[in-house]
mmCIF file of C-alpha atoms in Angstrom:
data_model
loop_
_atom_site.group_PDB
_atom_site.id
_atom_site.type_symbol
_atom_site.label_atom_id
_atom_site.label_comp_id
_atom_site.label_asym_id
_atom_site.label_seq_id
_atom_site.Cartn_x
_atom_site.Cartn_y
_atom_site.Cartn_z
ATOM 1 C CA UNK T 30 111.113 -53.557 122.017
ATOM 2 C CA UNK T 31 109.064 -55.964 119.883
ATOM 3 C CA UNK T 32 105.482 -55.668 118.733
ATOM 4 C CA UNK T 33 104.381 -58.214 121.325
ATOM 5 C CA UNK T 34 105.361 -55.917 124.155
ATOM 6 C CA UNK T 35 102.836 -53.287 125.064
ATOM 7 C CA UNK T 36 103.840 -49.938 126.410
ATOM 8 C CA UNK T 37 102.576 -49.550 129.913
ATOM 9 C CA UNK T 38 101.997 -46.251 131.597
ATOM 10 C CA UNK T 39 102.566 -46.106 135.344
ATOM 11 C CA UNK T 40 99.405 -46.275 137.428
ATOM 12 C CA UNK T 41 98.344 -42.948 138.847
ATOM 13 C CA UNK T 42 96.710 -42.963 142.272
ATOM 14 C CA UNK T 43 93.989 -40.623 143.361
ATOM 15 C CA UNK T 44 90.504 -40.321 144.680
ATOM 16 C CA UNK T 45 87.213 -39.004 143.403
ATOM 17 C CA UNK T 46 85.121 -36.945 145.776
ATOM 18 C CA UNK T 47 81.392 -36.668 145.150
ATOM 19 C CA UNK T 48 79.938 -33.618 146.883
ATOM 20 C CA UNK T 49 76.534 -33.565 148.549
ATOM 21 C CA UNK T 50 75.525 -30.869 146.046
ATOM 22 C CA UNK T 51 76.334 -33.202 143.126
ATOM 23 C CA UNK T 52 74.279 -35.981 144.712
ATOM 24 C CA UNK T 53 71.400 -33.526 145.251
ATOM 25 C CA UNK T 54 71.459 -32.608 141.541
ATOM 26 C CA UNK T 55 71.280 -36.284 140.549
ATOM 27 C CA UNK T 56 68.414 -36.813 142.991
ATOM 28 C CA UNK T 57 66.482 -33.732 141.837
ATOM 29 C CA UNK T 58 66.706 -34.646 138.157
ATOM 30 C CA UNK T 59 65.810 -38.290 138.836
ATOM 31 C CA UNK T 60 62.758 -37.329 140.887
ATOM 32 C CA UNK T 61 61.418 -35.098 138.116
ATOM 33 C CA UNK T 62 61.469 -38.072 135.734
ATOM 34 C CA UNK T 63 59.147 -40.076 138.001
ATOM 35 C CA UNK T 64 55.481 -40.495 137.132
ATOM 36 C CA UNK T 65 53.152 -38.374 139.245
ATOM 37 C CA UNK T 66 55.792 -35.918 140.465
ATOM 38 C CA UNK T 67 54.962 -32.317 139.615
ATOM 39 C CA UNK T 68 58.160 -30.855 141.055
ATOM 40 C CA UNK T 69 60.344 -30.308 144.073
ATOM 41 C CA UNK T 70 59.207 -28.310 147.095
ATOM 42 C CA UNK T 71 61.148 -26.084 149.448
ATOM 43 C CA UNK T 72 62.104 -28.000 152.585
ATOM 44 C CA UNK T 73 60.505 -25.394 154.831
ATOM 45 C CA UNK T 74 56.737 -25.112 154.715
ATOM 46 C CA UNK T 75 55.182 -21.678 155.113
ATOM 47 C CA UNK T 76 51.845 -21.992 156.920
ATOM 48 C CA UNK T 77 51.607 -25.624 155.794
ATOM 49 C CA UNK T 78 51.857 -24.756 152.092
ATOM 50 C CA UNK T 79 54.592 -26.235 149.903
ATOM 51 C CA UNK T 80 56.229 -23.876 147.414
ATOM 52 C CA UNK T 81 57.009 -25.397 144.008
ATOM 53 C CA UNK T 82 60.636 -24.792 143.019
ATOM 54 C CA UNK T 83 61.889 -23.993 139.543
ATOM 55 C CA UNK T 84 64.237 -26.433 137.769
ATOM 56 C CA UNK T 85 67.296 -24.334 138.618
ATOM 57 C CA UNK T 86 66.565 -24.656 142.366
ATOM 58 C CA UNK T 87 65.911 -28.407 142.552
ATOM 59 C CA UNK T 88 68.598 -29.048 145.140
ATOM 60 C CA UNK T 89 66.670 -26.974 147.698
ATOM 61 C CA UNK T 90 64.093 -29.771 147.788
ATOM 62 C CA UNK T 91 66.784 -32.362 148.582
ATOM 63 C CA UNK T 92 68.763 -32.843 151.774
ATOM 64 C CA UNK T 93 71.832 -35.109 151.570
ATOM 65 C CA UNK T 94 73.809 -36.223 154.629
ATOM 66 C CA UNK T 95 76.753 -38.615 154.938
ATOM 67 C CA UNK T 96 76.130 -41.500 157.316
ATOM 68 C CA UNK T 97 79.318 -43.483 157.722
ATOM 69 C CA UNK T 98 80.152 -44.919 154.304
ATOM 70 C CA UNK T 99 76.683 -44.204 152.895
ATOM 71 C CA UNK T 100 74.103 -41.492 152.346
ATOM 72 C CA UNK T 101 70.887 -40.373 153.981
ATOM 73 C CA UNK T 102 68.558 -38.418 151.690
ATOM 74 C CA UNK T 103 65.384 -36.446 152.480
ATOM 75 C CA UNK T 104 63.121 -35.430 149.578
ATOM 76 C CA UNK T 105 60.459 -32.746 149.433
ATOM 77 C CA UNK T 106 58.257 -33.358 146.398
ATOM 78 C CA UNK T 107 54.950 -32.115 145.044
ATOM 79 C CA UNK T 108 52.812 -34.868 143.515
ATOM 80 C CA UNK T 109 49.859 -34.744 141.163
ATOM 81 C CA UNK T 110 46.472 -34.607 142.871
ATOM 82 C CA UNK T 111 44.406 -37.790 142.878
ATOM 83 C CA UNK T 112 47.220 -40.294 142.406
ATOM 84 C CA UNK T 113 48.196 -43.064 144.835
ATOM 85 C CA UNK T 114 50.869 -41.555 147.098
ATOM 86 C CA UNK T 115 52.213 -44.918 148.244
ATOM 87 C CA UNK T 116 52.867 -46.033 144.660
ATOM 88 C CA UNK T 117 54.515 -42.745 143.704
ATOM 89 C CA UNK T 118 56.670 -42.748 146.849
ATOM 90 C CA UNK T 119 57.808 -46.347 146.259
ATOM 91 C CA UNK T 120 58.706 -45.546 142.642
ATOM 92 C CA UNK T 121 60.606 -42.384 143.614
ATOM 93 C CA UNK T 122 62.548 -44.191 146.351
ATOM 94 C CA UNK T 123 63.462 -47.062 144.062
ATOM 95 C CA UNK T 124 64.627 -44.880 141.159
ATOM 96 C CA UNK T 125 66.544 -42.420 143.335
ATOM 97 C CA UNK T 126 68.322 -45.175 145.254
ATOM 98 C CA UNK T 127 69.257 -46.962 142.026
ATOM 99 C CA UNK T 128 70.594 -43.822 140.292
ATOM 100 C CA UNK T 129 72.532 -42.517 143.299
ATOM 101 C CA UNK T 130 74.157 -45.879 144.064
ATOM 102 C CA UNK T 131 74.962 -46.441 140.388
ATOM 103 C CA UNK T 132 76.561 -43.025 139.863
ATOM 104 C CA UNK T 133 78.297 -42.544 143.223
ATOM 105 C CA UNK T 134 79.097 -46.147 144.224
ATOM 106 C CA UNK T 135 77.863 -45.201 147.723
ATOM 107 C CA UNK T 136 74.977 -47.026 149.431
ATOM 108 C CA UNK T 137 71.820 -45.110 150.342
ATOM 109 C CA UNK T 138 71.038 -45.994 153.960
ATOM 110 C CA UNK T 139 67.929 -43.822 154.331
ATOM 111 C CA UNK T 140 65.596 -42.225 151.800
ATOM 112 C CA UNK T 141 62.556 -40.301 153.008
#
């Protein structure tokens, strides 16, 4: 075998599975980086009051469902008082969709 020949290893097949829990972690951490977001809220409201979750329970404020070849994500966030909700929501949606699609290679069909 000469120097011009490269040693080639046989290709190994396989698949990578991204769990909904892993996606929820990515979403939770991405949301906390967004301007105006105070934290994640529990998905169930008690008497109309949102409960702020600690950083180790971020995934409880995120619901991830598979929809065909893509994802549907529901977010429960607490935002800073007095800021424009529409602007914050648009920023959160944009950043979450970008990060999830970049890291998972799966399209986000719905983000609420």
